[in-house]
Coordinates of C-alpha atoms in Angstrom, one line a residue:
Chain J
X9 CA 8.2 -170.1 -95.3
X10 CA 9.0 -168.8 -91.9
X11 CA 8.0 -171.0 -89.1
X12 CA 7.7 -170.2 -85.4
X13 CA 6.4 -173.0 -83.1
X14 CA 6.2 -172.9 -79.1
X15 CA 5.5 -175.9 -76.5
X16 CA 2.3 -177.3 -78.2
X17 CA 1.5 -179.0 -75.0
X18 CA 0.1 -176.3 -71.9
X19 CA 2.9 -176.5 -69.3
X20 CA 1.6 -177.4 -65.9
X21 CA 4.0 -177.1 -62.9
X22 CA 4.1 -176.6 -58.7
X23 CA 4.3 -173.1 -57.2
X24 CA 8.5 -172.3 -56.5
X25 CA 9.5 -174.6 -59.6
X26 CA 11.0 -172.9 -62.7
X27 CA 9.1 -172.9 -65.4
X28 CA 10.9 -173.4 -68.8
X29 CA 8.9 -172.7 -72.6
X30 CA 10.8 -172.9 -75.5
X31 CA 10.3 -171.4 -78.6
X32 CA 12.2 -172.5 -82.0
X33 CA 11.5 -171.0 -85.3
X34 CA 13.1 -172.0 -89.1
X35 CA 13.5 -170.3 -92.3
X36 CA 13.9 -167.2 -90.7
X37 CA 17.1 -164.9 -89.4
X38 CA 15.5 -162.5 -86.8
X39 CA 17.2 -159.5 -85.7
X40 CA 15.6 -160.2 -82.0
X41 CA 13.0 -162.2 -80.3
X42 CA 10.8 -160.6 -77.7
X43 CA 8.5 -162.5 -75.3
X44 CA 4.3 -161.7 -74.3
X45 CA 2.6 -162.7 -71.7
X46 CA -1.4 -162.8 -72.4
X47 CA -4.2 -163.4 -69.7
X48 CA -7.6 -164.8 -71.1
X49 CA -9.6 -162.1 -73.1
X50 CA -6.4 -159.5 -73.1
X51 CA -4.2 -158.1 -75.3
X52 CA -0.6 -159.4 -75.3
X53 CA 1.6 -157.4 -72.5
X54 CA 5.8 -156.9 -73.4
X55 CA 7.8 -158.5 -71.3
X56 CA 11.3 -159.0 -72.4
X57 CA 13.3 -158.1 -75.6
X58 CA 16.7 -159.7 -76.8
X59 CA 18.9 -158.9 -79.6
X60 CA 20.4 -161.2 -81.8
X61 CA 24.2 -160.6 -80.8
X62 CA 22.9 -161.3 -77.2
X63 CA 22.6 -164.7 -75.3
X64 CA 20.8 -163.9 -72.0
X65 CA 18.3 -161.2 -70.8
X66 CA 17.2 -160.9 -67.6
X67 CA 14.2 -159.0 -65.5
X68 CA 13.6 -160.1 -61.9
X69 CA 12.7 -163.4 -62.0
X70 CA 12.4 -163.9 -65.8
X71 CA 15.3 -165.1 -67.9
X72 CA 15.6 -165.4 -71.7
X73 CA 18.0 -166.7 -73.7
X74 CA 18.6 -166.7 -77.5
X75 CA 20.4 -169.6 -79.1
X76 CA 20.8 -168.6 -83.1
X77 CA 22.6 -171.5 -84.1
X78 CA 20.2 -173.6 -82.4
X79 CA 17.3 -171.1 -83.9
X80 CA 15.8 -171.6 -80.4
X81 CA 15.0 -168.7 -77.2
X82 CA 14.3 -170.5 -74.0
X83 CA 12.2 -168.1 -71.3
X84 CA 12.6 -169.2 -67.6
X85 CA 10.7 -167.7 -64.9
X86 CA 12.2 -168.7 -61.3
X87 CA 10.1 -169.3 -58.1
X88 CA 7.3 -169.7 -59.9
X89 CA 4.0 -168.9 -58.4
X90 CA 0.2 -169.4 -59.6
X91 CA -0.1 -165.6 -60.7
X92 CA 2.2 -166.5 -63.4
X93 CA -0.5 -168.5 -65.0
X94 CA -0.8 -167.2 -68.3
X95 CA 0.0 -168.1 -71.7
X96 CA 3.1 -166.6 -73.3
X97 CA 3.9 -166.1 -76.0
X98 CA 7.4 -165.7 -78.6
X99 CA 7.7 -163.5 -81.5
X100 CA 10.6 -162.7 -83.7
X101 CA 11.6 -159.1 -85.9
X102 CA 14.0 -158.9 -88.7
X103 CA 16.5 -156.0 -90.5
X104 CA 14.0 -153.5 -92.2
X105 CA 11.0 -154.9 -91.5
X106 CA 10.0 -151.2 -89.3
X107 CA 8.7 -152.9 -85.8
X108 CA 6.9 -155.7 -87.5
X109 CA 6.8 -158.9 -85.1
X110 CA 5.8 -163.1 -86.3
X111 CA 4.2 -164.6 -83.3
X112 CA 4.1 -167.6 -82.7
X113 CA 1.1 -169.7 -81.3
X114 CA 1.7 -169.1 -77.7
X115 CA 2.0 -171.7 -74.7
X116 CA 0.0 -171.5 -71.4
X117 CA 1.2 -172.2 -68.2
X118 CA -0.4 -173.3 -65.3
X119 CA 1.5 -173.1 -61.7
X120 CA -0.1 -175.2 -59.1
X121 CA -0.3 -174.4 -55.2
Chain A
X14 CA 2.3 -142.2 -70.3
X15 CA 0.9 -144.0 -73.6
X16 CA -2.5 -145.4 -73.4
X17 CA -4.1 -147.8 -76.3
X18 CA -8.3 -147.5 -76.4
X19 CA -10.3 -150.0 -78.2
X20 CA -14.0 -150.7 -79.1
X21 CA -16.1 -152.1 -78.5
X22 CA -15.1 -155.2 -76.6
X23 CA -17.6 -157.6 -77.9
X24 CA -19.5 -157.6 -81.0
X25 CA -22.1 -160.0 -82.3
X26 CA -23.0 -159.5 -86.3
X27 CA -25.0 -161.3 -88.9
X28 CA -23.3 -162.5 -92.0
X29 CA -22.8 -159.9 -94.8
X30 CA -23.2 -156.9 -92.4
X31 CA -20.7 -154.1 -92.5
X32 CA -18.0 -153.7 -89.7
X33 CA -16.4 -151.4 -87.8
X34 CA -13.8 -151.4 -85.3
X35 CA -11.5 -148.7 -83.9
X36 CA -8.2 -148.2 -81.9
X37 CA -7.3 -145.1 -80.8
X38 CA -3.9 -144.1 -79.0
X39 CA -2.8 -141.0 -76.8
X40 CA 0.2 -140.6 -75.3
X41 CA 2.9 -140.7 -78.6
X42 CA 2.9 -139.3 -81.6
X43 CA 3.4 -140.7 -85.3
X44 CA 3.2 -144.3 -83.4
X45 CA 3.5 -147.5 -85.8
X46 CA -0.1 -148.9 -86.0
X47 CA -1.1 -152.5 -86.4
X48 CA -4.1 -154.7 -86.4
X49 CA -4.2 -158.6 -85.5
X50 CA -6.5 -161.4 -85.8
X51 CA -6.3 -164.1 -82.9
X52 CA -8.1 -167.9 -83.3
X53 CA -8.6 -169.9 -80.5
X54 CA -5.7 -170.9 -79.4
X55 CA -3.4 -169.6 -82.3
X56 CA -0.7 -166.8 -82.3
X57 CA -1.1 -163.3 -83.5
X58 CA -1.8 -163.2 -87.4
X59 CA -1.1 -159.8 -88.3
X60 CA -3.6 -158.1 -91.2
X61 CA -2.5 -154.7 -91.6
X62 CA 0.3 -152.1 -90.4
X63 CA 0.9 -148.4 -90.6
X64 CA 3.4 -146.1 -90.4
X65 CA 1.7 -143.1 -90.5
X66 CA -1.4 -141.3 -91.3
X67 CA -3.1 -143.1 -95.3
X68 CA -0.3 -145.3 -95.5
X69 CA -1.7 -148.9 -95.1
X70 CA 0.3 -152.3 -95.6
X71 CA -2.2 -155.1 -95.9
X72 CA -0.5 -158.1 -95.1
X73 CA -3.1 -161.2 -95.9
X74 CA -5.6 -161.0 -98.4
X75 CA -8.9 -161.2 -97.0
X76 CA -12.3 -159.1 -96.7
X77 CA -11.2 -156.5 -94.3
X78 CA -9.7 -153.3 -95.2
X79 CA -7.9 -150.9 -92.7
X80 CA -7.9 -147.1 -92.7
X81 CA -5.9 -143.9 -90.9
X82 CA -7.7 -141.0 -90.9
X83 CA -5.7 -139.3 -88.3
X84 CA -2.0 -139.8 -86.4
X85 CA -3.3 -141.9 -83.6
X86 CA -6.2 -143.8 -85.1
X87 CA -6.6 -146.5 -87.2
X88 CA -10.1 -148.6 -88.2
X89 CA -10.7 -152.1 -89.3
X90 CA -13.7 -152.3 -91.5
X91 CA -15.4 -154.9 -94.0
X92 CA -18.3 -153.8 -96.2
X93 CA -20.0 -157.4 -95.5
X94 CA -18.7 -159.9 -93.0
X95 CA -18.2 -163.7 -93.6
X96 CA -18.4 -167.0 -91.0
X97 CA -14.3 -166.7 -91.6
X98 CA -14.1 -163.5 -89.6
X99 CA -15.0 -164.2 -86.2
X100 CA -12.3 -164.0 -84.1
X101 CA -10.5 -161.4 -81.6
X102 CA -9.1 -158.9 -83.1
X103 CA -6.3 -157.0 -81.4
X104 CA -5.0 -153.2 -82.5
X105 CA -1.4 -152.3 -80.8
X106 CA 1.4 -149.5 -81.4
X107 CA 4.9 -149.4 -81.4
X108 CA 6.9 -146.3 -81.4
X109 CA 8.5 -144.9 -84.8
X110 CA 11.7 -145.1 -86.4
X111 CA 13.3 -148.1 -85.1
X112 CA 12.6 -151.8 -85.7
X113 CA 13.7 -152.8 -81.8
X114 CA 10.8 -151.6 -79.5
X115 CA 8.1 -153.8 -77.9
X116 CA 4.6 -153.7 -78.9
X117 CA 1.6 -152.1 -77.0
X118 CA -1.8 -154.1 -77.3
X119 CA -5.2 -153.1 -76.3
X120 CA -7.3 -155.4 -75.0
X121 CA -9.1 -157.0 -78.3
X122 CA -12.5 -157.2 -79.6
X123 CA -14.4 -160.3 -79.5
X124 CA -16.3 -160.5 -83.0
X125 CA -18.5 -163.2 -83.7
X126 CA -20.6 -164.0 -87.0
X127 CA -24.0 -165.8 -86.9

């Protein structure tokens, strides 16, 4: 069956370091990954989107990349600072499967001052 | 711009009673529809999805049942709640027709069972 799995451990780092979670999934061939960030009792806000024939995506000082040999999407956020602190989280679509997402279980980071 | 309503934001039920949870959306028009369930520390489990108004797609069986009554509004209900179905629950929307578009969460319901 389709797996997804993200850092299991929470990622703790200093304010200006880059923060780097990793997400890998098997048995599965997505058509694109996208990346959520969630804050404690909220729903899951979009943040990036990237396509299978794609190997980097960027926003301002997030950065994704999609490895589908390695079945693996790294997300970077640069100059990190403590209101990044959140847990984030991967999920992956396929061909024909009309906007449906698997999530996976989401890692939380923690930026120090 | 779109907007994604839903309520209430906590709820605390005894076993076996009936539930009722709604999501409502304004802003877009025949919008995918979906509901998830989120344990402590898990990722999203997704329990049902629409694309339009009746048309339900239950994904995991379980005792909760979804319903569509109108474009931009979609209910989770159980006739008689179990231990199994506390949890937050989380309705979002996607836009229709195409598979690559980000989707819109509201901001949950917390339900727990005594």
């Amino acid at each position: 069956s389709q797996k997804i799995e993200q850092n299991s451990e929470a990622l703790n780092i200093q304010e200006g370091k880059t923060a780097t979670l990793t997400c890998n999934y098997t048995n599965y061939s997505p058509a694109y990954l996208q990346w959520y960030r969630q804050d404690p009792g909220r729903g899951p806000v979009f943040l990036l989107l990237i396509r299978e024939n794609e190997k980097e995506k960027r926003k301002e000082r997030l950065k994704v990349t999609f490895d589908t040999t390695l079945k693996q999407s790294l997300f970077h956020i640069t100059a990190s600072q403590p209101a990044d602190s959140a847990t984030y989280l991967c999920a992956l679509g396929g061909y024909n499967q009309g906007g449906k997402l698997i999530f996976g279980q989401g890692t939380e980071l923690s930026v120090k001052p | 711009s779109q907007t994604i309503h839903q309520w209430p934001a906590t709820l605390v039920q005894p076993v076996g009673s009936p539930l009722s949870l709604e999501c409502t959306v304004e802003g877009t028009s025949n919008p995918n529809l979906y509901w998830y369930r989120q344990a402590a520390g898990r990722g999203l489990q997704l329990l049902f999805y629409s694309v339009g108004i009746g048309q339900i797609s239950s994904e995991v069986p379980q005792n909760l049942s979804a319903s569509r009554p109108q474009d931009r509004q979609f209910i989770l209900s159980s006739k008689k709640l179990l231990l199994s179905d506390s949890g937050f629950y989380l309705c979002a929307w996607s836009a229709w027709g195409t598979a690559y578009q980000p989707q819109h969460f509201g901001d949950g319901t917390r339900l727990s069972i005594l």
